[in-house]
Short mmCIF file of C-alpha atoms and ligand atoms in Angstrom, two decimals:
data_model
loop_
_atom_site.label_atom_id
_atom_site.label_comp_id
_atom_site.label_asym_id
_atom_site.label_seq_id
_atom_site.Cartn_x
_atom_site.Cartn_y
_atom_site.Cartn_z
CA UNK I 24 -108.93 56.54 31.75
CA UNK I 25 -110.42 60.15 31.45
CA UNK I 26 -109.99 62.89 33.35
CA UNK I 27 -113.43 61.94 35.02
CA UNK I 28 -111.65 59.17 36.19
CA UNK I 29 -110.96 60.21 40.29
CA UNK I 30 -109.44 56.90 41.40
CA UNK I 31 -105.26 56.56 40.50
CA UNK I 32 -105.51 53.31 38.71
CA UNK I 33 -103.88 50.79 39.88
CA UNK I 34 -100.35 49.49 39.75
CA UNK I 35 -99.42 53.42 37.50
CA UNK I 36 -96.74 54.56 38.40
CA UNK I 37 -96.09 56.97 41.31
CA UNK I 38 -96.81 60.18 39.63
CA UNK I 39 -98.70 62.93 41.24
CA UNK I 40 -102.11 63.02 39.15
CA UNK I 41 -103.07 65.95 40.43
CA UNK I 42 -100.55 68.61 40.86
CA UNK I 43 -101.46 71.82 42.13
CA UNK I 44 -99.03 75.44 42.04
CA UNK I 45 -98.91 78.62 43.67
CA UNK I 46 -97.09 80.73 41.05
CA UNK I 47 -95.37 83.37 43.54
CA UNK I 48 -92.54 85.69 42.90
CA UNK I 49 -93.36 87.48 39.83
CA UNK I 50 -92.58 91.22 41.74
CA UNK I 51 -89.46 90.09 43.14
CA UNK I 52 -88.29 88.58 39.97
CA UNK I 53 -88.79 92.13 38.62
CA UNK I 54 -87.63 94.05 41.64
CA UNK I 55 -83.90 91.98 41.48
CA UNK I 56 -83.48 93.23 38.11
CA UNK I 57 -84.33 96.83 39.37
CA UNK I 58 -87.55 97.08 37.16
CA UNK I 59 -91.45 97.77 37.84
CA UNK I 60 -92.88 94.64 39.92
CA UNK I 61 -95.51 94.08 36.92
CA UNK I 62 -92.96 93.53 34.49
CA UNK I 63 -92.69 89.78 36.22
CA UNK I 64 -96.11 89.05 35.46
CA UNK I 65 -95.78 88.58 31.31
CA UNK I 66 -92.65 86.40 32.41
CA UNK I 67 -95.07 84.47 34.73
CA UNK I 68 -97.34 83.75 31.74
CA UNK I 69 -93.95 82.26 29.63
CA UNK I 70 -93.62 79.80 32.76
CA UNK I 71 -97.17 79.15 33.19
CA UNK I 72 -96.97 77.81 28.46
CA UNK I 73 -93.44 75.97 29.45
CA UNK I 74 -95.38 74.31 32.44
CA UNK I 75 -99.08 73.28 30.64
CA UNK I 76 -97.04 72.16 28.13
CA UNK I 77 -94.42 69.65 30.30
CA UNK I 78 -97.40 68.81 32.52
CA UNK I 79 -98.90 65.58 30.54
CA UNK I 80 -95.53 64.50 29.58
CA UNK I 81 -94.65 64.36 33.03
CA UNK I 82 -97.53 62.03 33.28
CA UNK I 83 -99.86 64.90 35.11
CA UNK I 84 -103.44 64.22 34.32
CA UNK I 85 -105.19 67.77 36.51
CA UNK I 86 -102.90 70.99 36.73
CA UNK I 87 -104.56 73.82 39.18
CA UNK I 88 -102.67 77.11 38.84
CA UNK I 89 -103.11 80.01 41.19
CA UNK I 90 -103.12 83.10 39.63
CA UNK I 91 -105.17 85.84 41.21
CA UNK I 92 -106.38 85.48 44.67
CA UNK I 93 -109.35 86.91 46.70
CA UNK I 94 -106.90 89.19 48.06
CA UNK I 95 -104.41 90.33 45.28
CA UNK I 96 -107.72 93.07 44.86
CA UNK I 97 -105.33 94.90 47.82
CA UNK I 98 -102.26 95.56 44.86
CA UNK I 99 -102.30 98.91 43.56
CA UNK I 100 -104.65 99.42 40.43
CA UNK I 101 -102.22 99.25 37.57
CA UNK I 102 -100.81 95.76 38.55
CA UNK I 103 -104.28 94.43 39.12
CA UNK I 104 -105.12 95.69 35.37
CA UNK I 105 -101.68 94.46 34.33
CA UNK I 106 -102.86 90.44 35.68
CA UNK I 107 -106.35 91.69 34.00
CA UNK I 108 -104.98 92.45 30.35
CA UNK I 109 -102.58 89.49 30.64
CA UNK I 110 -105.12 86.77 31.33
CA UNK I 111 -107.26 88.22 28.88
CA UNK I 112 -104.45 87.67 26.40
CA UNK I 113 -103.53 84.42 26.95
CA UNK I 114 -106.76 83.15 26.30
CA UNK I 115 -107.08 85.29 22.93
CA UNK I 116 -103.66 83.87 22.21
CA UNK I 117 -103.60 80.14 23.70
CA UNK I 118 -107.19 79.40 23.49
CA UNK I 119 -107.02 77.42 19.59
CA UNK I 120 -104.12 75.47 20.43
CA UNK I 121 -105.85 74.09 23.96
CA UNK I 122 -108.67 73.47 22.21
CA UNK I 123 -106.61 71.27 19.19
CA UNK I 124 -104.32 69.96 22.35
CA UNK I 125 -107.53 68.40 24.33
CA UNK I 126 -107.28 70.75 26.95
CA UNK I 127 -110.21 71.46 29.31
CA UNK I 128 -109.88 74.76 31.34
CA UNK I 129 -111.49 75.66 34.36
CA UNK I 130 -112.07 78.82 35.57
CA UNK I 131 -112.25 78.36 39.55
CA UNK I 132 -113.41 81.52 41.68
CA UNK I 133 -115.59 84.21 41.92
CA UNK I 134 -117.47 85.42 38.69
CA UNK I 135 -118.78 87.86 40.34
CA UNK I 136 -116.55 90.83 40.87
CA UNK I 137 -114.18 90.14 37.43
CA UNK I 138 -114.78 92.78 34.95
CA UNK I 139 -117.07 91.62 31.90
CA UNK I 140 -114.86 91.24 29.64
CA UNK I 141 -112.65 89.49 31.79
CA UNK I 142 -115.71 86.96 32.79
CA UNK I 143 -116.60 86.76 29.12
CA UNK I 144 -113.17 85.37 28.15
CA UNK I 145 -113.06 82.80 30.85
CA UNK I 146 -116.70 81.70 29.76
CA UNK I 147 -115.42 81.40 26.15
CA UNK I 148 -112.49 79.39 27.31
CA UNK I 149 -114.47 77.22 29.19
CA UNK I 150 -117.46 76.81 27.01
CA UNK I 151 -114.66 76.16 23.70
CA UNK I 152 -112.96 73.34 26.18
CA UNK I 153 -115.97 71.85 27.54
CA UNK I 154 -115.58 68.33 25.19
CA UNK I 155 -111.90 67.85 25.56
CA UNK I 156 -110.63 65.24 27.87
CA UNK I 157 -106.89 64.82 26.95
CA UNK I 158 -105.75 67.35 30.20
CA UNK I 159 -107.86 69.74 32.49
CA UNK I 160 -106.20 72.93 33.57
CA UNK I 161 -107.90 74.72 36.15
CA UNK I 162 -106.95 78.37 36.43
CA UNK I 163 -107.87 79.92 40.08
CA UNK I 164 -108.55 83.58 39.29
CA UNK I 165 -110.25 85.56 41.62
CA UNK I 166 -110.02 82.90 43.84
CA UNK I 167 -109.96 82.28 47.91
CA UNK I 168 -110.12 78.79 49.87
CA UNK I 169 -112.26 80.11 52.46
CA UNK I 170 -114.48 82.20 49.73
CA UNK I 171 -115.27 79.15 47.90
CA UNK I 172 -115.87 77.46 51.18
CA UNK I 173 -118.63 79.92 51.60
CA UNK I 174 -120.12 79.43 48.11
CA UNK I 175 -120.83 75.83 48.78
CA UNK I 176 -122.16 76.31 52.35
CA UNK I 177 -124.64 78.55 50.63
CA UNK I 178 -125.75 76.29 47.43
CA UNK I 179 -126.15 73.35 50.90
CA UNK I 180 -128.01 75.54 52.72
CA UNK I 181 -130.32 76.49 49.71
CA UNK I 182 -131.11 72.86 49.03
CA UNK I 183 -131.86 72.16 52.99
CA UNK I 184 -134.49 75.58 52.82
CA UNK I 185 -135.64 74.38 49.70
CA UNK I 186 -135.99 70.91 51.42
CA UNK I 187 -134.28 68.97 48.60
CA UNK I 188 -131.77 67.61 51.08
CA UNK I 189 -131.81 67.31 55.13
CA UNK I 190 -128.96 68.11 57.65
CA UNK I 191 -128.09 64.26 57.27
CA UNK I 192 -127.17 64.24 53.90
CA UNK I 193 -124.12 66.87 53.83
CA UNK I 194 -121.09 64.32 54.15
CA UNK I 195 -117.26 65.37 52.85
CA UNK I 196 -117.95 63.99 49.01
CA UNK I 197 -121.58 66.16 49.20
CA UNK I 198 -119.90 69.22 50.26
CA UNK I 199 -116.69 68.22 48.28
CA UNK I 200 -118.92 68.20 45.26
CA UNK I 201 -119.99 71.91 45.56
CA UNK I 202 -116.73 72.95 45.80
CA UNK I 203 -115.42 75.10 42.13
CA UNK I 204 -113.19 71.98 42.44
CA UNK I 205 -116.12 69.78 42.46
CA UNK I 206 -116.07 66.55 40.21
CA UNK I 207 -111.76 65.97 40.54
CA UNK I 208 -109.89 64.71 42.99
CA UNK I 209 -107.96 66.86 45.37
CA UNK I 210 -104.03 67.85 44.41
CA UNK I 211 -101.69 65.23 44.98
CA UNK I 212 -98.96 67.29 45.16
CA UNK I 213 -98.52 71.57 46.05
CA UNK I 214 -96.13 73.69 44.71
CA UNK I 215 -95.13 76.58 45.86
CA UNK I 216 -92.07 78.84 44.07
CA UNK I 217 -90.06 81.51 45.22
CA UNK I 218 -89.19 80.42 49.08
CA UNK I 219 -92.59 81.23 50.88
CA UNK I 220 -93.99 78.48 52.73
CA UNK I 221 -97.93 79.06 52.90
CA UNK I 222 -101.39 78.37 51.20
CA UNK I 223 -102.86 82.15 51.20
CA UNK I 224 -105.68 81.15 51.07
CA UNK I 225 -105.60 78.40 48.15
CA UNK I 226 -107.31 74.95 47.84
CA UNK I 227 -107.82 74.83 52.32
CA UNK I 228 -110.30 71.78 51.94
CA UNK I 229 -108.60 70.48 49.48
CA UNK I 230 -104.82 70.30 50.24
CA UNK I 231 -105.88 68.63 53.62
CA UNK I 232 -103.50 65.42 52.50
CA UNK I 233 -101.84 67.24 49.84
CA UNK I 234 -97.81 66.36 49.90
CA UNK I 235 -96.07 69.91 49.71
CA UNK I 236 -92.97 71.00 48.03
CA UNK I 237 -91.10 74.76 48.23
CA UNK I 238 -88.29 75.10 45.29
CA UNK I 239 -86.29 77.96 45.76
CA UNK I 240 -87.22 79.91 42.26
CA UNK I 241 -88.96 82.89 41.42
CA UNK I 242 -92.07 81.41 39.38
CA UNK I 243 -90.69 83.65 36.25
CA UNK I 244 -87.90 81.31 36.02
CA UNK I 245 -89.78 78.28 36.65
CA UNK I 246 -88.86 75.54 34.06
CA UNK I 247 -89.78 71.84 33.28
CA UNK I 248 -86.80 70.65 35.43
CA UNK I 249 -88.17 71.99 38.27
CA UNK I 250 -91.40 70.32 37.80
CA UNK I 251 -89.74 67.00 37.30
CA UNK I 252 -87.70 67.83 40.42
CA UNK I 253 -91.16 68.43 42.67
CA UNK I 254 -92.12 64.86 41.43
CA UNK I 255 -88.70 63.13 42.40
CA UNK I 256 -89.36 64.75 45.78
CA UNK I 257 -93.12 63.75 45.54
CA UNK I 258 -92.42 60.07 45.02
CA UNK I 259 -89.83 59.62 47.84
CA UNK I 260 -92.85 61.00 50.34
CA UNK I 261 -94.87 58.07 52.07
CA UNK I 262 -98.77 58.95 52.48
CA UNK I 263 -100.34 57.71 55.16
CA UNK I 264 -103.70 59.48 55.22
CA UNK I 265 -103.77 59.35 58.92
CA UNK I 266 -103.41 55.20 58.92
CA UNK I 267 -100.57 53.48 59.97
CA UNK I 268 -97.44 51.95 57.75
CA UNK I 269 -97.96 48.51 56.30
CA UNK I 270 -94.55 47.01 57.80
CA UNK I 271 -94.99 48.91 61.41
CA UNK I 272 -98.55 47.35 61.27
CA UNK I 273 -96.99 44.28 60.36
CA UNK I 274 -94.23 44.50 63.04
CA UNK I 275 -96.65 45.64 66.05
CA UNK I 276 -99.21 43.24 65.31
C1 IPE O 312 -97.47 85.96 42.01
O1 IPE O 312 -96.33 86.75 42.10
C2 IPE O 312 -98.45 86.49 40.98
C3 IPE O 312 -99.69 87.09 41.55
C4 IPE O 312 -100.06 87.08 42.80
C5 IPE O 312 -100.57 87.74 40.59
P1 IPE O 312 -96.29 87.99 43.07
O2 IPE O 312 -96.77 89.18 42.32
O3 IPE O 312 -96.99 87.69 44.35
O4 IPE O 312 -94.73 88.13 43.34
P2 IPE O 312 -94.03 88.54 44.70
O5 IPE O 312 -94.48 87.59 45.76
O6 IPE O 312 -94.46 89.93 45.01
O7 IPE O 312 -92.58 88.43 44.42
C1 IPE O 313 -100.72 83.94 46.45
O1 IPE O 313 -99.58 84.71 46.41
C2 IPE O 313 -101.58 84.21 45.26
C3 IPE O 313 -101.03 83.83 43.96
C4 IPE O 313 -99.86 83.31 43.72
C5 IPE O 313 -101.91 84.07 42.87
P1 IPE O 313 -99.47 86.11 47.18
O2 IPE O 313 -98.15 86.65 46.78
O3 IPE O 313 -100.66 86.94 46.94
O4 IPE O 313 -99.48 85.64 48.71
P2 IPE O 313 -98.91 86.34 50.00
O5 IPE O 313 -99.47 87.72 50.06
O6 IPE O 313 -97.43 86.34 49.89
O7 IPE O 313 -99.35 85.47 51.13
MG1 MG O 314 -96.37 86.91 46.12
#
């Protein structure tokens, strides 16, 4: 199985495939210790190494990490360059081990307002991934559900003017395939760090069955064990997809 593969295969064990995080509580992590908010952020790239690095031997196949939303534009200028300079050097520093680990990376989000040499690192680490197949780590960065919504609305609606497609053929797995997500199935399993309990604006279309889980850490001090704790929880859950339960099926007739 590659990570083309979008079915679970059968009888594998219950692990989330697909396990998607919203890395939140970088500033606060700072603020408790009375420094700068963007001092969190270089201790949010330390979790984000521990974390790719657990993630396949947790049996994790996709790993989607929020980093920079649509909105985060709104944070005052120096911690916007702070996020920036930090992506920019974990790519210069991470990119030759991904690319000896198997690691494909996806860039999902906007290219279009990123500075250039911010979109010219994230189309080196893409293009230097492109042939692995080991692990795919997507990286959200400059990213918003409802923005990406948008996008593929407008890449349908140029194929119906351009006639390549009618009305009739947008289903969910058409749509679904225009997505920056496009091509893997959707998260399994959301995480969420540091107590808040909402998307902002991550994955909408795709989370719509996604199981969620809400440890109480600041993402700085996120750690292996707490990923293996989010699966534990993950694999007492019972998905249902909107159907009804086997044995209450069984029971009701
Ligand atoms: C998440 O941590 C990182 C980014 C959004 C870039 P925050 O910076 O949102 O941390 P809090 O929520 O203010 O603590
Ligand atoms: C969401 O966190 C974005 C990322 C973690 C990258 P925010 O900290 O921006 O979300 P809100 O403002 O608390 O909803
Ligand atoms: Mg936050």
């Amino acid at each position: 199985m590659t990570i083309a593969d979008k079915e679970q295969p059968k009888g594998a064990p219950d692990v989330p495939l697909h396990v998607a995080i919203v890395m939140d509580g970088n500033g606060r992590w700072a603020k408790r210790r009375g420094l700068p908010r963007q001092v969190g952020h270089p201790k949010g790239v330390d979790a984000i190494r521990r974390v790719v690095e657990a993630a396949p031997d947790q049996g994790i196949r996709w790993l989607t990490l929020y980093a920079f939303s649509t909105e985060n534009w709104r944070r005052p200028a120096g911690e916007v360059a702070e996020v920036m300079r930090l992506l920019k050097l974990y790519v210069n520093s991470d990119l030759d081990k991904l690319v000896r680990e198997g690691v494909k990376v996806r860039i999902l989000g906007r290219r279009e307002g990123l500075p250039p040499d911010v979109a010219e690192i994230v189309e080196r680490a893409e293009r230097q991934t492109a042939h692995n197949d080991k692990f795919f780590l997507q990286v959200a960065f400059n990213y918003g559900g409802r923005a990406d919504i948008v996008d593929a609305a407008r890449a349908v609606a140029v194929e119906v003017a351009a006639g390549r497609i009618a009305p009739e053929d947008i289903t969910d797995a058409f749509f679904e395939d225009r997505l920056s997500t496009g091509g893997l199935p959707s998260p399994d399993l959301v995480i969420r760090t540091s107590g808040e309990q909402r998307l902002s604006n991550f994955l909408l279309w795709e989370s719509a069955y996604s199981e969620f889980v809400f440890p109480d850490v600041l993402w700085p001090d996120f750690t292996p064990h707490h990923l293996a704790e989010g699966i534990a929880e993950f694999q007492k859950r019972e998905r249902r997809y909107g159907g009804a339960v086997a044995d209450d099926v069984l029971a009701t007739g």
